[in-house]
XYZ file of C-alpha atoms in Angstrom:
532
model
C -0.072 0.018 0.031
C 1.323 3.525 -0.845
C 1.848 5.986 1.965
C -0.870 8.166 0.400
C -3.457 5.340 0.413
C -2.325 4.247 3.953
C -2.974 7.952 5.127
C -6.390 8.020 3.591
C -7.249 4.555 5.085
C -6.128 5.591 8.526
C -8.191 8.843 8.300
C -11.319 7.087 7.174
C -10.947 4.239 9.649
C -10.456 6.442 12.587
C -13.424 8.793 11.904
C -15.447 6.945 14.460
C -12.858 7.598 17.094
C -12.761 3.863 18.017
C -9.372 3.165 19.645
C -9.472 -0.436 18.455
C -9.302 0.727 14.852
C -6.098 2.747 15.233
C -3.341 1.961 12.750
C -0.344 0.172 14.033
C 2.099 2.884 12.790
C 1.625 6.502 14.060
C 1.669 9.043 11.176
C 4.103 11.872 11.809
C 2.397 15.254 11.728
C 3.108 18.965 12.083
C 0.765 21.346 13.847
C 0.208 25.052 12.753
C -1.307 27.398 15.371
C -1.893 31.123 15.064
C -3.369 33.921 17.338
C -4.092 37.240 15.865
C -3.672 39.605 19.016
C -1.760 39.634 22.216
C -4.922 39.660 24.152
C -5.784 36.004 23.104
C -3.447 34.756 25.892
C -4.509 31.118 25.734
C -5.454 30.839 22.092
C -2.469 28.818 20.932
C -2.717 26.543 23.854
C -6.427 25.981 23.242
C -5.699 25.225 19.612
C -2.916 22.848 20.587
C -5.214 20.983 22.909
C -7.907 20.422 20.295
C -5.291 19.386 17.777
C -3.769 16.864 20.302
C -7.234 15.300 20.818
C -7.766 15.033 17.070
C -4.312 13.597 16.517
C -4.823 10.925 19.348
C -8.103 9.785 17.824
C -6.701 9.455 14.348
C -3.268 8.054 14.877
C -1.186 11.146 14.278
C 1.974 11.889 16.162
C 2.854 15.539 16.393
C 6.544 16.041 15.791
C 6.851 19.601 14.816
C 5.063 22.960 15.685
C 4.848 26.031 13.562
C 3.465 29.029 15.572
C 2.615 32.608 14.531
C 1.699 34.514 17.722
C 0.095 37.938 17.482
C -0.055 37.789 13.714
C -3.037 38.720 11.517
C -4.404 36.064 9.195
C -5.260 38.573 6.273
C -1.910 38.053 4.480
C 0.975 35.825 4.440
C 3.367 38.837 5.111
C 4.692 38.731 8.647
C 3.621 35.103 9.311
C 7.134 33.743 9.373
C 6.130 30.258 10.766
C 3.612 29.780 7.924
C 6.086 31.034 5.431
C 8.656 28.470 6.770
C 6.124 25.763 6.571
C 5.392 26.470 2.944
C 9.226 26.736 2.327
C 9.900 23.497 3.974
C 7.130 21.754 1.948
C 8.444 23.179 -1.334
C 12.023 22.131 -0.530
C 11.093 18.733 0.518
C 12.665 19.425 3.991
C 9.830 17.753 5.895
C 9.756 14.859 8.374
C 5.966 14.670 8.560
C 3.152 13.747 6.290
C 0.254 15.826 7.663
C -0.384 19.384 8.828
C -2.985 19.758 11.508
C -4.717 23.221 11.960
C -7.442 24.148 14.372
C -9.807 25.487 11.730
C -9.993 27.299 8.423
C -9.758 30.714 9.982
C -6.476 29.814 11.677
C -4.953 28.987 8.410
C -5.842 32.420 7.348
C -8.619 35.135 6.909
C -7.367 35.838 3.290
C -9.634 38.356 1.479
C -9.258 36.160 -1.605
C -10.511 32.643 -0.723
C -8.369 31.307 -3.638
C -5.215 32.516 -1.847
C -6.015 30.246 1.204
C -6.683 27.329 -1.121
C -3.510 27.978 -3.015
C -1.300 27.606 0.118
C -3.190 24.316 0.926
C -2.558 23.157 -2.709
C 1.115 23.746 -2.373
C 1.271 21.412 0.706
C -0.830 18.751 -1.053
C 1.255 18.930 -4.233
C 4.224 18.248 -1.921
C 2.533 15.235 -0.451
C 1.457 16.920 2.680
C -2.269 16.955 3.569
C -3.876 19.683 5.600
C -6.442 18.654 8.226
C -8.697 21.097 9.958
C -9.314 19.656 13.365
C -12.312 21.639 14.786
C -14.401 21.845 11.623
C -17.718 19.950 11.125
C -16.598 18.493 7.841
C -14.388 15.475 7.383
C -10.926 16.041 5.760
C -11.510 13.249 3.215
C -11.475 15.403 0.019
C -15.119 14.617 -0.732
C -17.390 16.914 -2.675
C -19.361 17.975 0.345
C -16.124 18.772 2.367
C -14.689 20.766 -0.535
C -17.858 22.865 -0.816
C -18.107 23.452 2.883
C -14.380 24.188 3.142
C -14.732 26.832 0.238
C -17.651 28.503 2.095
C -15.659 28.502 5.376
C -12.742 30.339 3.579
C -15.106 32.993 2.284
C -16.737 33.316 5.679
C -13.295 33.730 7.299
C -12.543 36.616 4.958
C -15.972 38.128 5.367
C -15.706 38.029 9.213
C -12.609 40.318 8.958
C -14.433 42.720 6.603
C -17.398 42.973 8.836
C -15.296 43.451 11.930
C -13.170 46.107 10.162
C -16.279 48.045 9.325
C -17.648 47.927 12.889
C -14.307 48.861 14.398
C -13.988 51.795 11.921
C -17.412 53.060 12.835
C -16.544 52.994 16.543
C -13.290 54.728 15.958
C -14.935 57.565 13.977
C -17.342 58.051 16.780
C -14.584 58.461 19.324
C -12.596 60.755 17.094
C -15.630 63.137 16.706
C -15.818 63.039 20.584
C -12.214 64.309 20.730
C -10.420 61.154 21.775
C -7.159 59.898 20.339
C -7.207 56.663 18.360
C -4.004 54.662 18.035
C -0.481 55.548 17.214
C 2.225 57.227 19.154
C 1.686 60.846 20.362
C 4.516 62.308 18.318
C 7.420 64.645 19.278
C 6.283 67.395 21.683
C 3.105 65.666 22.657
C 2.047 63.035 25.162
C -0.786 60.540 25.442
C -2.844 61.147 28.664
C -5.316 58.364 29.931
C -8.788 59.770 31.067
C -11.715 58.058 32.569
C -15.238 58.061 31.372
C -15.790 61.514 32.793
C -12.670 62.835 31.069
C -10.802 63.205 34.352
C -6.937 62.627 33.770
C -5.575 59.425 35.191
C -1.972 58.973 34.071
C 0.389 59.639 31.226
C 0.984 56.769 28.871
C 4.574 55.928 28.024
C 5.333 54.590 24.620
C 3.979 50.985 24.154
C 1.470 51.298 27.034
C -2.145 50.844 26.413
C -5.366 51.404 28.291
C -6.675 48.481 30.384
C -10.260 49.477 30.968
C -12.867 49.504 28.160
C -14.220 52.795 29.442
C -10.941 54.749 29.508
C -9.999 57.029 26.698
C -6.832 58.772 25.384
C -6.255 62.427 24.694
C -3.216 64.384 23.678
C -1.540 67.028 25.843
C 1.693 69.180 25.365
C 4.779 67.285 26.310
C 7.929 68.521 28.109
C 8.528 72.336 27.657
C 11.867 71.738 25.920
C 10.174 69.494 23.233
C 7.372 72.013 22.831
C 9.898 74.741 22.112
C 11.802 72.678 19.542
C 8.439 72.193 17.669
C 7.797 75.849 17.775
C 11.268 76.647 16.748
C 10.935 74.197 13.937
C 8.039 76.150 12.549
C 9.869 79.403 12.952
C 12.722 78.112 11.007
C 10.482 76.848 8.237
C 8.121 79.848 8.007
C 10.247 82.825 9.040
C 13.785 81.784 7.949
C 12.430 79.861 4.882
C 14.695 76.888 5.626
C 13.865 73.545 3.923
C 12.960 70.505 5.885
C 16.393 68.966 5.191
C 18.139 72.034 6.574
C 16.054 71.960 9.780
C 16.880 68.367 10.327
C 20.598 69.061 9.836
C 20.446 71.850 12.324
C 18.604 69.731 15.083
C 21.061 66.975 14.515
C 24.073 69.168 14.880
C 22.663 70.452 18.114
C 22.234 66.954 19.409
C 18.413 66.740 19.577
C 16.784 63.348 18.812
C 13.185 62.515 17.735
C 10.668 60.905 20.045
C 12.005 57.555 18.797
C 15.526 58.382 19.947
C 16.678 58.678 16.313
C 18.358 61.501 14.327
C 16.011 63.907 12.519
C 15.311 63.388 8.765
C 13.401 65.422 6.194
C 10.478 63.058 6.679
C 10.239 63.545 10.511
C 10.422 67.262 10.021
C 7.729 67.178 7.334
C 5.481 65.038 9.528
C 5.522 67.695 12.314
C 4.859 70.566 9.737
C 1.807 68.814 8.196
C 0.094 67.242 11.228
C -2.861 69.162 12.470
C -2.583 67.637 16.006
C 0.022 70.381 16.700
C -2.707 73.003 16.495
C -5.130 70.833 18.551
C -7.138 69.160 15.781
C -8.032 65.513 15.970
C -7.904 64.084 12.377
C -8.538 60.515 11.430
C -8.682 58.344 8.247
C -6.187 60.549 6.293
C -4.738 57.203 5.196
C -6.489 53.921 4.748
C -4.851 50.570 5.422
C -7.791 48.362 5.859
C -7.511 44.555 5.919
C -3.741 44.880 5.207
C -4.512 46.179 1.732
C -2.490 48.762 -0.041
C -2.024 52.073 1.816
C -4.318 54.717 0.235
C -4.188 58.467 0.848
C -7.791 59.612 1.256
C -9.055 63.057 0.000
C -9.891 65.636 2.692
C -13.615 64.960 2.357
C -13.121 61.496 3.693
C -11.252 62.595 6.825
C -12.994 62.362 10.246
C -12.056 65.304 12.346
C -12.690 67.265 15.534
C -11.245 70.585 15.494
C -9.940 72.005 18.799
C -9.955 68.694 20.546
C -6.636 69.103 22.201
C -4.459 71.938 23.562
C -2.392 73.317 20.696
C 1.407 73.896 20.863
C 1.654 75.724 17.546
C -0.220 78.852 16.527
C -2.735 78.367 13.735
C -1.257 81.256 11.645
C 2.116 79.542 11.727
C 0.608 76.178 10.786
C -1.313 77.630 7.848
C 1.690 79.563 6.690
C 3.736 76.264 6.628
C 1.054 74.591 4.525
C 1.104 77.429 2.007
C 4.886 77.063 1.709
C 4.727 73.244 1.451
C 1.933 73.461 -1.219
C 3.971 76.039 -3.263
C 7.132 73.922 -3.032
C 5.471 70.704 -3.840
C 3.857 71.981 -7.018
C 5.966 70.967 -9.933
C 6.489 73.845 -12.354
C 8.341 73.511 -15.631
C 11.485 75.639 -16.084
C 9.429 77.896 -18.494
C 6.584 78.334 -16.100
C 8.971 79.300 -13.302
C 10.560 81.926 -15.643
C 7.238 83.251 -16.751
C 6.164 83.770 -13.189
C 9.462 85.474 -12.363
C 9.230 87.732 -15.485
C 5.597 88.652 -14.426
C 6.886 89.520 -10.969
C 9.611 91.670 -12.416
C 7.177 93.614 -14.603
C 4.902 94.181 -11.582
C 7.625 95.277 -9.088
C 10.315 96.609 -11.295
C 13.078 94.699 -9.338
C 13.671 91.308 -7.885
C 15.164 89.794 -4.765
C 14.815 86.688 -2.597
C 12.682 88.645 -0.106
C 10.397 89.945 -2.892
C 9.846 86.497 -4.331
C 9.086 84.936 -0.902
C 6.610 87.597 -0.040
C 4.328 86.897 -2.990
C 1.613 84.552 -1.768
C 1.234 82.214 -4.760
C 4.942 82.417 -5.891
C 7.333 79.510 -5.649
C 9.885 80.139 -3.048
C 13.317 81.769 -3.831
C 14.801 78.345 -2.885
C 12.981 76.783 -5.734
C 14.530 79.117 -8.176
C 18.030 78.476 -6.594
C 17.670 74.796 -6.854
C 16.258 74.781 -10.377
C 18.649 77.275 -12.044
C 21.688 77.025 -9.672
C 21.355 80.473 -8.246
C 19.050 83.405 -8.223
C 21.440 85.435 -10.260
C 21.144 82.846 -13.044
C 17.320 83.027 -12.891
C 17.485 86.805 -12.999
C 19.710 86.630 -16.187
C 17.260 84.339 -17.862
C 14.371 86.972 -17.415
C 16.660 89.832 -18.404
C 17.240 91.417 -14.949
C 20.488 92.620 -13.574
C 20.396 93.565 -9.827
C 21.343 97.048 -9.223
C 23.216 96.120 -6.114
C 25.833 93.396 -5.491
C 24.002 90.005 -5.200
C 26.066 89.314 -2.064
C 24.066 92.095 -0.343
C 20.829 90.170 -1.041
C 22.315 86.944 0.166
C 23.757 88.602 3.325
C 20.387 89.964 4.253
C 18.801 86.631 3.785
C 21.364 84.932 6.013
C 20.915 87.674 8.696
C 17.151 87.221 8.658
C 17.687 83.517 9.162
C 20.081 84.280 12.096
C 17.711 86.650 13.886
C 15.385 84.043 15.570
C 18.332 82.029 16.834
C 19.922 85.146 18.425
C 16.619 86.067 19.986
C 16.403 82.522 21.458
C 19.859 82.763 22.850
C 18.948 86.115 24.639
C 15.952 84.455 26.055
C 17.858 81.464 27.383
C 20.380 83.843 28.919
C 17.731 85.910 30.759
C 16.177 82.788 32.064
C 19.553 81.421 33.195
C 20.140 84.627 35.023
C 16.879 84.121 37.027
C 14.752 86.569 35.056
C 11.507 85.976 33.221
C 10.742 86.837 29.734
C 7.791 86.665 27.465
C 8.276 86.837 23.781
C 5.646 88.424 21.353
C 5.444 85.749 18.572
C 4.676 88.402 15.886
C 6.929 91.258 16.664
C 9.667 89.277 18.650
C 9.504 92.067 21.342
C 10.727 90.701 24.642
C 8.799 91.630 27.823
C 11.379 91.203 30.577
C 10.275 90.626 34.275
C 7.082 92.426 33.222
C 9.123 95.620 33.851
C 10.613 96.737 30.465
C 10.838 95.621 26.901
C 13.750 94.897 24.617
C 14.043 94.457 20.835
C 16.985 92.799 18.944
C 18.301 94.292 15.713
C 21.095 92.661 13.634
C 23.162 95.266 11.860
C 24.834 94.234 8.536
C 28.329 95.639 8.080
C 28.662 97.634 4.880
C 31.936 98.552 3.232
C 31.990 102.135 1.762
C 33.712 102.800 -1.509
C 36.630 104.179 0.471
C 36.886 101.004 2.436
C 35.427 102.219 5.728
C 33.099 99.973 7.799
C 29.638 101.292 8.662
C 26.567 99.807 10.491
C 23.056 101.222 10.200
C 20.717 100.851 13.289
C 17.053 101.351 12.820
C 14.891 101.993 15.842
C 11.361 100.559 15.823
C 9.170 103.791 16.146
C 6.005 101.706 16.511
C 7.120 99.255 19.202
C 9.238 101.797 21.147
C 11.308 99.050 23.103
C 12.822 100.185 26.363
C 16.335 98.866 25.187
C 17.344 97.983 21.640
C 20.005 95.363 21.488
C 22.026 96.145 18.329
C 24.048 93.243 17.163
C 26.926 94.434 14.929
C 28.340 91.829 12.457
C 32.035 91.581 11.361
C 33.029 92.765 7.958
C 32.258 89.329 6.402
C 28.785 89.397 8.085
C 29.279 85.812 9.250
C 30.321 86.337 12.892
C 29.070 88.779 15.605
C 31.488 91.672 16.328
C 30.059 93.244 19.528
C 26.696 94.547 20.972
C 25.208 97.918 21.661
C 22.568 98.303 24.369
C 20.681 101.429 23.234
C 18.038 102.900 25.618
C 15.016 104.426 23.985
C 14.977 107.436 26.298
C 18.467 108.420 25.086
C 18.501 107.533 21.395
C 14.959 106.369 20.412
C 13.881 109.738 19.000
C 16.399 109.230 16.139
C 14.886 106.758 13.631
C 18.305 105.669 12.235
C 21.725 105.556 13.715
C 24.950 105.179 11.773
C 27.882 103.596 13.499
C 31.595 103.470 12.591
C 34.220 101.183 14.232
C 34.799 103.987 16.738
C 32.073 106.419 17.689
C 33.343 108.348 20.701
C 32.395 108.093 24.396
C 28.761 109.262 23.914
C 27.938 106.203 21.813
C 30.569 103.598 22.643
C 29.527 104.003 26.357
C 26.685 101.581 25.254
C 29.062 99.160 23.565
C 29.813 95.693 25.089
C 31.828 92.603 23.841
C 29.181 90.257 25.186
C 25.635 90.388 26.497
C 26.632 89.621 30.132
C 25.875 93.098 31.192
C 22.333 92.856 29.814
C 21.876 89.564 31.578
C 22.943 91.163 34.724
C 20.388 93.899 34.100
C 17.559 91.286 33.948
C 18.713 89.370 37.001
C 16.366 89.451 39.993
C 17.731 90.787 43.173
C 16.251 90.199 46.631
C 15.857 93.421 48.613
C 15.630 93.714 52.393
C 12.762 95.527 53.844
C 13.592 98.794 55.514
C 13.309 98.551 59.471
């Protein structure tokens, strides 16, 4: 008798479960068990117990186990044990004749029932038969068993589809109520567990999950240092017009890591710049990945949202400005379209600069022209424009504008280190120090006259009227800071502009300092004894 006929005879003979009818030789078998989630703690044990009973009644000896724990049955991807089982069968590297599985759904909930049948066919082609131990049909290959098995495969896939639809409906409801659904909080944010009455319970660390069905999760601002990095990231992108790659490079040089403890990349910066959770909005279903199918980007009309669900850490104006910049940069213009728009801007303004280009609402950024044509000068030449001033002047001003927020932040850090308090106006950058006086910071570009003399022009803000203007004088190459002037409004504010030379006499140089230590001492809190 052939091994195949012996296997069929043993299977038919032992259907009744009569121990007297067991074959003399036990048939070597492998078992495949799978559980889909970590919550099914005893699922594989329960499966193995039923499989063991089936094997004992039918004369099978389990010699090998293939186990996929916590793996979805929707696809073969990620199910390493089933992949190994299929590979062993294909290579002939098997020491068993049968594969025992709890039921059809444990083999898989494939959305195409033919895929489930295909993997079973591979086994049968390799001389290995698959037995489903807890199903109501016999594993005898009969017409009735084949029909029922096909229905079971379709039902297994349909169960996942129905469950997915129910889960999605419940998640959408919770989103509209303002609760967070899945995923890490993100850099600068933290997940907070709340009870059914929205009372905070605890902060969830990465990987932690709620244990009670009635508990919910919301987002709250994270540590102040992370929140400040997020806000600074937006300032660098919106105010300084830096690219995502440049911002990632700066953060990496300064030693900051993402919430995953990894270096920053263009992608991680872009994710922060485009996610509405940083302005407090709860948005869901931007991307669909249902039933392990291909990831799909959904249009905005399919998004599920609750605006203002969480405390924002970025101002809406900054976020919207970032989106306009991203949209402008992401739109792909041809070279001729870029030049046509630049020529139209030249005709409207009469002159061009990086600042003029960046200030136009629907215009590609100056960085786009630099990348496409190599430099702004080359783009100017192609539209027939010759800058009246040295191009280095335009580039220097751009670099100083980019430097300004960083110097302001250094001043703020120095004040706080000295024990003072400071509040920065996000629009004007005016500093309110100890709620006693205000200060503004001006970076003065060094200009070289035709005769070779160095000059610096200081402009006082007549609208803000700061108590002290911190004038930062740059070196002649405009790359490093030369010194500082602390100019009080009461003494010099009535003059809109002030021109400085390297040496200015005692009346002006009395306000000159090599560092800002004197200013930090000015902001330092001092304890005063009460008079007796």
